[in-house]
Amino acid sequence: MLVLGIETSCDETAAAVLKDGDTLLSNVINDQFGIHSKYGGIVPELAGRSHVDRVHRVIDDAVNKAGVQLRDIDLIAVTMGPGLVGSLLVGLNTAKGLSYGLNTPMVGVNHLEGHLLAIFLQKKIQFPFIALIVSGGHTDLYRASDFGQYKLLGRTRDDAAGESFDKVGKMLGIPYPGGPAIERLARKGNGKTHKFPRAYLEKGSLDFSFSGLKTSVRTFLNRRGRDDRVVSTDEDISAGFQDAVIDVLVDKLIGACEKEKISRVVVTGGVAANGALREAVRNAAQSHGLEASFPEKIFCTDNAAMIACAGHHKFIRNKNLSADSRTLDAKANLPLE
Ligand code: KG4
Ligand code: ZN
């Protein structure tokens, strides 16, 4: 089965062709960093317009690179939420047009299910497992019992982890997205120079909170500007901030495994591209006897291969879905459970 995946939920216009659920024939990702970087975050109107300009070219590219024709596609899988409505609509309406024009079935995919199943592009993981989705919009812990069976165990109560990287990046004068640049700075810094607070919340809670950490970095930076005794480089601040995020993520991930008595974990989403997080999870997994898996970095950040993969499994589970899909609407908020 050949699945064309289309992803336009945020600031990446992406298309991919996946064969039989695990053989990736093409994966085209056109990011918009050049458009949004000077604003320090995503401007929704610009994102939507840019998707309109690019989506057909990106799809053509994905189909050509896969060495197939559009009429060979058996299923169109498209992100329907959560995300920016103006952006989602571009991918969704493009998928509907293709589905009508080619008489090809389509399925709407939850972007978070895409992140959660991205690992299956590389290997088959046995259920159940604990999934930590850490991205620009989400920091969620799920118990994944089977394809389509997910239970939310914890989530952020304020900022997402990636959002806090981007906001701290902005404070340090780094263009959007801040995550990869903070990781690079942190490699040269010493996280122990200044210890930023960790929000563990109530005992046993698997929720997260990163807004206090962000405020703490802002307060520290303000003091650094005014008080000569506060000496810390951007590298040290990046390392201290990153350590604080990672400590909490790893602690809650282990907590979720203990609570659910599960020994397999998958860490995914844009922030899972962070090398220090991957290493910390690997170390914690080793000392707790857990098996940890991460999608390759290119499958952690937004891409359409993961949407094709989730669409493939959703279609196999329920082939009748397709008839309704042409009336689907974009959803800014779309729970995964
Ligand atoms: O999954 P993703 O591409 O989009 C969303 O669904 O939100 O995640 C993007 C987020 C951004 O906040 C970005 O700063 C963060 O992932 N990110 C990173 C790294 N690469 C991307 N954060 C920390 N370290 C990285 N290497
Ligand atoms: Zn994402």
GROMACS .gro file of C-alpha atoms and ligand atoms in nm:
model
  364
    1MET     CA    1   0.000   0.000   0.000
    2LEU     CA    2   0.139   0.340  -0.102
    3VAL     CA    3   0.050   0.624   0.135
    4LEU     CA    4   0.103   0.992   0.057
    5GLY     CA    5   0.146   1.185   0.385
    6ILE     CA    6   0.080   1.559   0.400
    7GLU     CA    7   0.175   1.774   0.701
    8THR     CA    8   0.109   2.149   0.733
    9SER     CA    9   0.008   2.189   1.099
   10CYS     CA   10   0.267   2.446   1.193
   11ASP     CA   11   0.567   2.589   1.007
   12GLU     CA   12   0.684   2.292   0.800
   13THR     CA   13   0.528   2.211   0.464
   14ALA     CA   14   0.596   1.841   0.428
   15ALA     CA   15   0.500   1.546   0.209
   16ALA     CA   16   0.621   1.187   0.207
   17VAL     CA   17   0.548   0.857   0.033
   18LEU     CA   18   0.549   0.545   0.250
   19LYS     CA   19   0.515   0.191   0.123
   20ASP     CA   20   0.350  -0.081   0.333
   21GLY     CA   21   0.382   0.117   0.655
   22ASP     CA   22   0.759   0.086   0.691
   23THR     CA   23   0.944   0.154   0.365
   24LEU     CA   24   0.995   0.525   0.320
   25LEU     CA   25   1.027   0.616  -0.049
   26SER     CA   26   1.054   0.993  -0.002
   27ASN     CA   27   1.040   1.253   0.275
   28VAL     CA   28   1.033   1.619   0.169
   29ILE     CA   29   1.036   1.889   0.438
   30ASN     CA   30   1.025   2.256   0.353
   31ASP     CA   31   1.069   2.461   0.671
   32GLN     CA   32   0.976   2.827   0.710
   33PHE     CA   33   1.250   2.928   0.955
   34GLY     CA   34   1.364   3.205   0.718
   35ILE     CA   35   1.015   3.359   0.731
   36HIS     CA   36   0.956   3.349   1.107
   37SER     CA   37   1.306   3.382   1.253
   38LYS     CA   38   1.304   3.760   1.275
   39TYR     CA   39   0.974   3.760   1.471
   40GLY     CA   40   1.103   3.526   1.743
   41GLY     CA   41   0.812   3.286   1.689
   42ILE     CA   42   0.564   3.166   1.430
   43VAL     CA   43   0.333   3.425   1.270
   44PRO     CA   44   0.021   3.219   1.187
   45GLU     CA   45  -0.091   3.427   0.885
   46LEU     CA   46   0.252   3.405   0.725
   47ALA     CA   47   0.269   3.032   0.794
   48GLY     CA   48  -0.068   2.969   0.625
   49ARG     CA   49   0.019   3.177   0.318
   50SER     CA   50   0.355   3.011   0.283
   51HIS     CA   51   0.194   2.664   0.293
   52VAL     CA   52  -0.035   2.772   0.008
   53ASP     CA   53   0.268   2.876  -0.198
   54ARG     CA   54   0.460   2.556  -0.133
   55VAL     CA   55   0.228   2.264  -0.075
   56HIS     CA   56   0.180   2.152  -0.437
   57ARG     CA   57   0.550   2.177  -0.515
   58VAL     CA   58   0.637   1.979  -0.201
   59ILE     CA   59   0.385   1.705  -0.289
   60ASP     CA   60   0.513   1.685  -0.649
   61ASP     CA   61   0.864   1.662  -0.515
   62ALA     CA   62   0.774   1.379  -0.275
   63VAL     CA   63   0.594   1.181  -0.547
   64ASN     CA   64   0.880   1.231  -0.798
   65LYS     CA   65   1.148   1.138  -0.546
   66ALA     CA   66   0.952   0.822  -0.460
   67GLY     CA   67   0.958   0.730  -0.830
   68VAL     CA   68   0.580   0.690  -0.844
   69GLN     CA   69   0.285   0.878  -0.999
   70LEU     CA   70   0.003   1.042  -0.804
   71ARG     CA   71  -0.241   0.789  -0.952
   72ASP     CA   72  -0.038   0.506  -0.791
   73ILE     CA   73  -0.115   0.638  -0.441
   74ASP     CA   74  -0.356   0.412  -0.247
   75LEU     CA   75  -0.423   0.641   0.049
   76ILE     CA   76  -0.377   1.008   0.136
   77ALA     CA   77  -0.301   1.072   0.504
   78VAL     CA   78  -0.319   1.433   0.619
   79THR     CA   79  -0.277   1.611   0.952
   80MET     CA   80  -0.616   1.744   1.068
   81GLY     CA   81  -0.506   1.878   1.410
   82PRO     CA   82  -0.389   1.991   1.653
   83GLY     CA   83  -0.213   2.297   1.512
   84LEU     CA   84  -0.269   2.637   1.356
   85VAL     CA   85  -0.607   2.629   1.184
   86GLY     CA   86  -0.498   2.841   0.888
   87SER     CA   87  -0.203   2.609   0.830
   88LEU     CA   88  -0.394   2.284   0.884
   89LEU     CA   89  -0.662   2.392   0.635
   90VAL     CA   90  -0.408   2.420   0.355
   91GLY     CA   91  -0.297   2.057   0.387
   92LEU     CA   92  -0.646   1.930   0.458
   93ASN     CA   93  -0.808   2.102   0.158
   94THR     CA   94  -0.523   1.997  -0.069
   95ALA     CA   95  -0.576   1.637   0.046
   96LYS     CA   96  -0.951   1.663  -0.017
   97GLY     CA   97  -0.891   1.799  -0.369
   98LEU     CA   98  -0.649   1.517  -0.448
   99SER     CA   99  -0.879   1.260  -0.295
  100TYR     CA  100  -1.175   1.374  -0.510
  101GLY     CA  101  -0.967   1.426  -0.824
  102LEU     CA  102  -0.787   1.092  -0.807
  103ASN     CA  103  -1.071   0.902  -0.640
  104THR     CA  104  -0.823   0.794  -0.373
  105PRO     CA  105  -0.927   0.734  -0.011
  106MET     CA  106  -0.801   0.974   0.255
  107VAL     CA  107  -0.770   0.973   0.635
  108GLY     CA  108  -0.728   1.261   0.879
  109VAL     CA  109  -0.443   1.205   1.123
  110ASN     CA  110  -0.383   1.350   1.468
  111HIS     CA  111  -0.040   1.518   1.456
  112LEU     CA  112   0.043   1.377   1.800
  113GLU     CA  113  -0.028   1.022   1.683
  114GLY     CA  114   0.218   1.095   1.403
  115HIS     CA  115   0.488   1.187   1.657
  116LEU     CA  116   0.400   0.888   1.875
  117LEU     CA  117   0.423   0.639   1.587
  118ALA     CA  118   0.727   0.796   1.412
  119ILE     CA  119   0.946   0.529   1.571
  120PHE     CA  120   0.772   0.266   1.355
  121LEU     CA  121   0.942   0.420   1.051
  122GLN     CA  122   1.261   0.265   1.189
  123LYS     CA  123   1.160  -0.039   1.389
  124LYS     CA  124   0.865  -0.228   1.529
  125ILE     CA  125   0.819  -0.152   1.897
  126GLN     CA  126   0.616  -0.388   2.107
  127PHE     CA  127   0.314  -0.247   2.289
  128PRO     CA  128   0.262  -0.133   2.559
  129PHE     CA  129   0.512   0.149   2.587
  130ILE     CA  130   0.534   0.492   2.746
  131ALA     CA  131   0.561   0.777   2.497
  132LEU     CA  132   0.698   1.117   2.591
  133ILE     CA  133   0.603   1.367   2.323
  134VAL     CA  134   0.811   1.683   2.361
  135SER     CA  135   0.754   1.944   2.095
  136GLY     CA  136   0.691   2.315   2.043
  137GLY     CA  137   0.323   2.277   2.129
  138HIS     CA  138   0.312   1.972   2.357
  139THR     CA  139   0.478   1.799   2.648
  140ASP     CA  140   0.268   1.489   2.700
  141LEU     CA  141   0.316   1.148   2.855
  142TYR     CA  142   0.104   0.866   2.712
  143ARG     CA  143   0.060   0.501   2.775
  144ALA     CA  144   0.038   0.344   2.427
  145SER     CA  145  -0.139   0.008   2.457
  146ASP     CA  146  -0.185  -0.059   2.085
  147PHE     CA  147  -0.225   0.132   1.759
  148GLY     CA  148  -0.505   0.381   1.829
  149GLN     CA  149  -0.513   0.310   2.205
  150TYR     CA  150  -0.349   0.589   2.400
  151LYS     CA  151  -0.403   0.706   2.756
  152LEU     CA  152  -0.284   1.052   2.862
  153LEU     CA  153  -0.084   1.022   3.185
  154GLY     CA  154   0.049   1.377   3.219
  155ARG     CA  155   0.089   1.700   3.028
  156THR     CA  156   0.227   2.047   3.068
  157ARG     CA  157   0.011   2.288   3.262
  158ASP     CA  158   0.162   2.592   3.089
  159ASP     CA  159   0.448   2.613   2.837
  160ALA     CA  160   0.556   2.316   2.628
  161ALA     CA  161   0.922   2.216   2.660
  162GLY     CA  162   1.004   2.329   2.305
  163GLU     CA  163   0.819   2.655   2.362
  164SER     CA  164   1.039   2.723   2.666
  165PHE     CA  165   1.353   2.657   2.455
  166ASP     CA  166   1.220   2.903   2.196
  167LYS     CA  167   1.131   3.167   2.457
  168VAL     CA  168   1.465   3.143   2.635
  169GLY     CA  169   1.630   3.156   2.292
  170LYS     CA  170   1.445   3.479   2.221
  171MET     CA  171   1.569   3.624   2.553
  172LEU     CA  172   1.923   3.540   2.448
  173GLY     CA  173   1.869   3.705   2.108
  174ILE     CA  174   1.862   3.376   1.918
  175PRO     CA  175   1.634   3.365   1.610
  176TYR     CA  176   1.341   3.116   1.614
  177PRO     CA  177   1.360   2.820   1.671
  178GLY     CA  178   1.574   2.847   1.985
  179GLY     CA  179   1.600   2.474   2.062
  180PRO     CA  180   1.884   2.367   1.831
  181ALA     CA  181   2.085   2.686   1.903
  182ILE     CA  182   2.048   2.647   2.281
  183GLU     CA  183   2.168   2.289   2.250
  184ARG     CA  184   2.480   2.411   2.063
  185LEU     CA  185   2.549   2.685   2.322
  186ALA     CA  186   2.489   2.444   2.611
  187ARG     CA  187   2.757   2.209   2.478
  188LYS     CA  188   3.015   2.481   2.547
  189GLY     CA  189   2.869   2.585   2.882
  190ASN     CA  190   2.866   2.466   3.242
  191GLY     CA  191   2.515   2.397   3.373
  192LYS     CA  192   2.636   2.409   3.734
  193THR     CA  193   2.734   2.778   3.718
  194HIS     CA  194   2.374   2.868   3.800
  195LYS     CA  195   2.114   2.613   3.902
  196PHE     CA  196   1.768   2.701   3.770
  197PRO     CA  197   1.456   2.567   3.949
  198ARG     CA  198   1.290   2.237   3.860
  199ALA     CA  199   0.910   2.221   3.886
  200TYR     CA  200   0.821   1.870   3.999
  201LEU     CA  201   0.468   1.973   4.113
  202GLU     CA  202   0.274   1.759   4.366
  203LYS     CA  203   0.415   1.425   4.468
  204GLY     CA  204   0.326   1.157   4.213
  205SER     CA  205   0.207   1.407   3.951
  206LEU     CA  206   0.310   1.332   3.593
  207ASP     CA  207   0.226   1.686   3.479
  208PHE     CA  208   0.487   1.940   3.380
  209SER     CA  209   0.533   2.314   3.423
  210PHE     CA  210   0.801   2.518   3.248
  211SER     CA  211   0.678   2.876   3.281
  212GLY     CA  212   0.847   2.929   3.620
  213LEU     CA  213   1.178   2.817   3.475
  214LYS     CA  214   1.137   3.060   3.187
  215THR     CA  215   1.067   3.345   3.433
  216SER     CA  216   1.365   3.244   3.641
  217VAL     CA  217   1.592   3.268   3.335
  218ARG     CA  218   1.444   3.610   3.251
  219THR     CA  219   1.502   3.737   3.608
  220PHE     CA  220   1.857   3.606   3.603
  221LEU     CA  221   1.928   3.774   3.269
  222ASN     CA  222   1.788   4.104   3.396
  223ARG     CA  223   2.013   4.084   3.703
  224ARG     CA  224   2.311   4.001   3.485
  225GLY     CA  225   2.247   4.321   3.293
  226ARG     CA  226   2.239   4.535   3.610
  227ASP     CA  227   2.463   4.366   3.862
  228ASP     CA  228   2.834   4.322   3.788
  229ARG     CA  229   2.859   4.042   4.046
  230VAL     CA  230   2.626   3.822   3.838
  231VAL     CA  231   2.863   3.673   3.585
  232SER     CA  232   2.741   3.398   3.359
  233THR     CA  233   2.783   3.343   2.989
  234ASP     CA  234   2.503   3.263   2.744
  235GLU     CA  235   2.664   2.919   2.716
  236ASP     CA  236   2.637   2.858   3.094
  237ILE     CA  237   2.279   2.988   3.107
  238SER     CA  238   2.182   2.764   2.812
  239ALA     CA  239   2.341   2.464   2.984
  240GLY     CA  240   2.174   2.544   3.319
  241PHE     CA  241   1.834   2.592   3.154
  242GLN     CA  242   1.865   2.278   2.941
  243ASP     CA  243   1.969   2.069   3.245
  244ALA     CA  244   1.661   2.191   3.435
  245VAL     CA  245   1.426   2.090   3.150
  246ILE     CA  246   1.593   1.752   3.103
  247ASP     CA  247   1.596   1.662   3.474
  248VAL     CA  248   1.219   1.705   3.497
  249LEU     CA  249   1.145   1.527   3.169
  250VAL     CA  250   1.353   1.226   3.269
  251ASP     CA  251   1.214   1.215   3.623
  252LYS     CA  252   0.851   1.212   3.501
  253LEU     CA  253   0.926   0.961   3.227
  254ILE     CA  254   1.068   0.718   3.483
  255GLY     CA  255   0.773   0.795   3.713
  256ALA     CA  256   0.530   0.703   3.433
  257CYS     CA  257   0.709   0.371   3.374
  258GLU     CA  258   0.691   0.289   3.743
  259LYS     CA  259   0.326   0.388   3.774
  260GLU     CA  260   0.220   0.187   3.468
  261LYS     CA  261   0.471  -0.096   3.525
  262ILE     CA  262   0.602  -0.062   3.171
  263SER     CA  263   0.965  -0.102   3.072
  264ARG     CA  264   0.967   0.039   2.715
  265VAL     CA  265   0.985   0.412   2.644
  266VAL     CA  266   0.976   0.618   2.326
  267VAL     CA  267   1.084   0.982   2.335
  268THR     CA  268   0.968   1.180   2.034
  269GLY     CA  269   0.878   1.527   1.901
  270GLY     CA  270   1.108   1.818   1.810
  271VAL     CA  271   1.282   1.843   2.151
  272ALA     CA  272   1.368   1.471   2.130
  273ALA     CA  273   1.622   1.576   1.865
  274ASN     CA  274   1.824   1.720   2.158
  275GLY     CA  275   2.138   1.511   2.208
  276ALA     CA  276   2.168   1.587   2.581
  277LEU     CA  277   1.807   1.475   2.641
  278ARG     CA  278   1.866   1.155   2.445
  279GLU     CA  279   2.177   1.080   2.647
  280ALA     CA  280   2.006   1.153   2.979
  281VAL     CA  281   1.714   0.925   2.886
  282ARG     CA  282   1.955   0.650   2.775
  283ASN     CA  283   2.145   0.671   3.106
  284ALA     CA  284   1.829   0.671   3.317
  285ALA     CA  285   1.686   0.384   3.113
  286GLN     CA  286   1.999   0.182   3.170
  287SER     CA  287   1.997   0.232   3.545
  288HIS     CA  288   1.622   0.151   3.569
  289GLY     CA  289   1.634  -0.150   3.334
  290LEU     CA  290   1.423   0.017   3.063
  291GLU     CA  291   1.445  -0.005   2.686
  292ALA     CA  292   1.455   0.346   2.535
  293SER     CA  293   1.395   0.430   2.168
  294PHE     CA  294   1.410   0.756   1.979
  295PRO     CA  295   1.312   0.831   1.621
  296GLU     CA  296   1.602   0.960   1.411
  297LYS     CA  297   1.629   1.336   1.450
  298ILE     CA  298   1.469   1.400   1.110
  299PHE     CA  299   1.162   1.205   1.226
  300CYS     CA  300   1.150   1.386   1.565
  301THR     CA  301   1.082   1.730   1.423
  302ASP     CA  302   0.771   1.779   1.209
  303ASN     CA  303   0.759   1.564   0.896
  304ALA     CA  304   0.502   1.392   0.678
  305ALA     CA  305   0.656   1.043   0.696
  306MET     CA  306   0.517   1.006   1.050
  307ILE     CA  307   0.174   1.123   0.927
  308ALA     CA  308   0.181   0.865   0.646
  309CYS     CA  309   0.278   0.599   0.903
  310ALA     CA  310  -0.002   0.691   1.145
  311GLY     CA  311  -0.248   0.715   0.852
  312HIS     CA  312  -0.145   0.369   0.729
  313HIS     CA  313  -0.221   0.211   1.068
  314LYS     CA  314  -0.544   0.408   1.114
  315PHE     CA  315  -0.670   0.298   0.771
  316ILE     CA  316  -0.584  -0.065   0.835
  317ARG     CA  317  -0.777  -0.048   1.163
  318ASN     CA  318  -1.085   0.099   1.001
  319LYS     CA  319  -1.122   0.104   0.626
  320ASN     CA  320  -1.463   0.277   0.647
  321LEU     CA  321  -1.300   0.592   0.780
  322SER     CA  322  -1.221   0.713   0.435
  323ALA     CA  323  -1.575   0.789   0.321
  324ASP     CA  324  -1.619   1.052   0.595
  325SER     CA  325  -1.277   1.203   0.561
  326ARG     CA  326  -1.364   1.438   0.276
  327THR     CA  327  -1.590   1.631   0.515
  328LEU     CA  328  -1.328   1.657   0.791
  329ASP     CA  329  -1.255   1.994   0.944
  330ALA     CA  330  -0.928   2.125   1.083
  331LYS     CA  331  -0.909   2.121   1.463
  332ALA     CA  332  -0.679   2.355   1.655
  333ASN     CA  333  -0.722   2.134   1.961
  334LEU     CA  334  -0.756   1.764   1.903
  335PRO     CA  335  -0.706   1.525   2.195
  336LEU     CA  336  -0.529   1.201   2.115
  337GLU     CA  337  -0.720   0.976   2.354
  338KG4     O1  338   0.778   1.862   1.676
  338KG4     P1  339   0.817   1.997   1.627
  338KG4     O2  340   0.898   2.008   1.501
  338KG4     O3  341   0.691   2.089   1.606
  338KG4     C1  342   0.581   2.086   1.690
  338KG4     O4  343   0.497   1.995   1.675
  338KG4     O5  344   0.577   2.176   1.779
  338KG4     O6  345   0.895   2.068   1.747
  338KG4     C2  346   0.950   2.196   1.735
  338KG4     C3  347   1.014   2.233   1.866
  338KG4     C4  348   1.063   2.377   1.869
  338KG4     O7  349   1.019   2.435   1.990
  338KG4     C5  350   1.214   2.363   1.866
  338KG4     O8  351   1.284   2.467   1.933
  338KG4     C6  352   1.233   2.230   1.937
  338KG4     O9  353   1.128   2.150   1.890
  338KG4     N1  354   1.361   2.167   1.903
  338KG4     C7  355   1.460   2.146   1.993
  338KG4     C8  356   1.569   2.089   1.921
  338KG4     N2  357   1.531   2.078   1.790
  338KG4     C9  358   1.403   2.126   1.782
  338KG4     N3  359   1.465   2.171   2.125
  338KG4    C10  360   1.581   2.140   2.189
  338KG4     N4  361   1.689   2.087   2.127
  338KG4    C11  362   1.687   2.061   1.995
  338KG4     N5  363   1.793   2.008   1.934
  339ZN      ZN  364   0.506   1.834   1.587
   0.00000   0.00000   0.00000
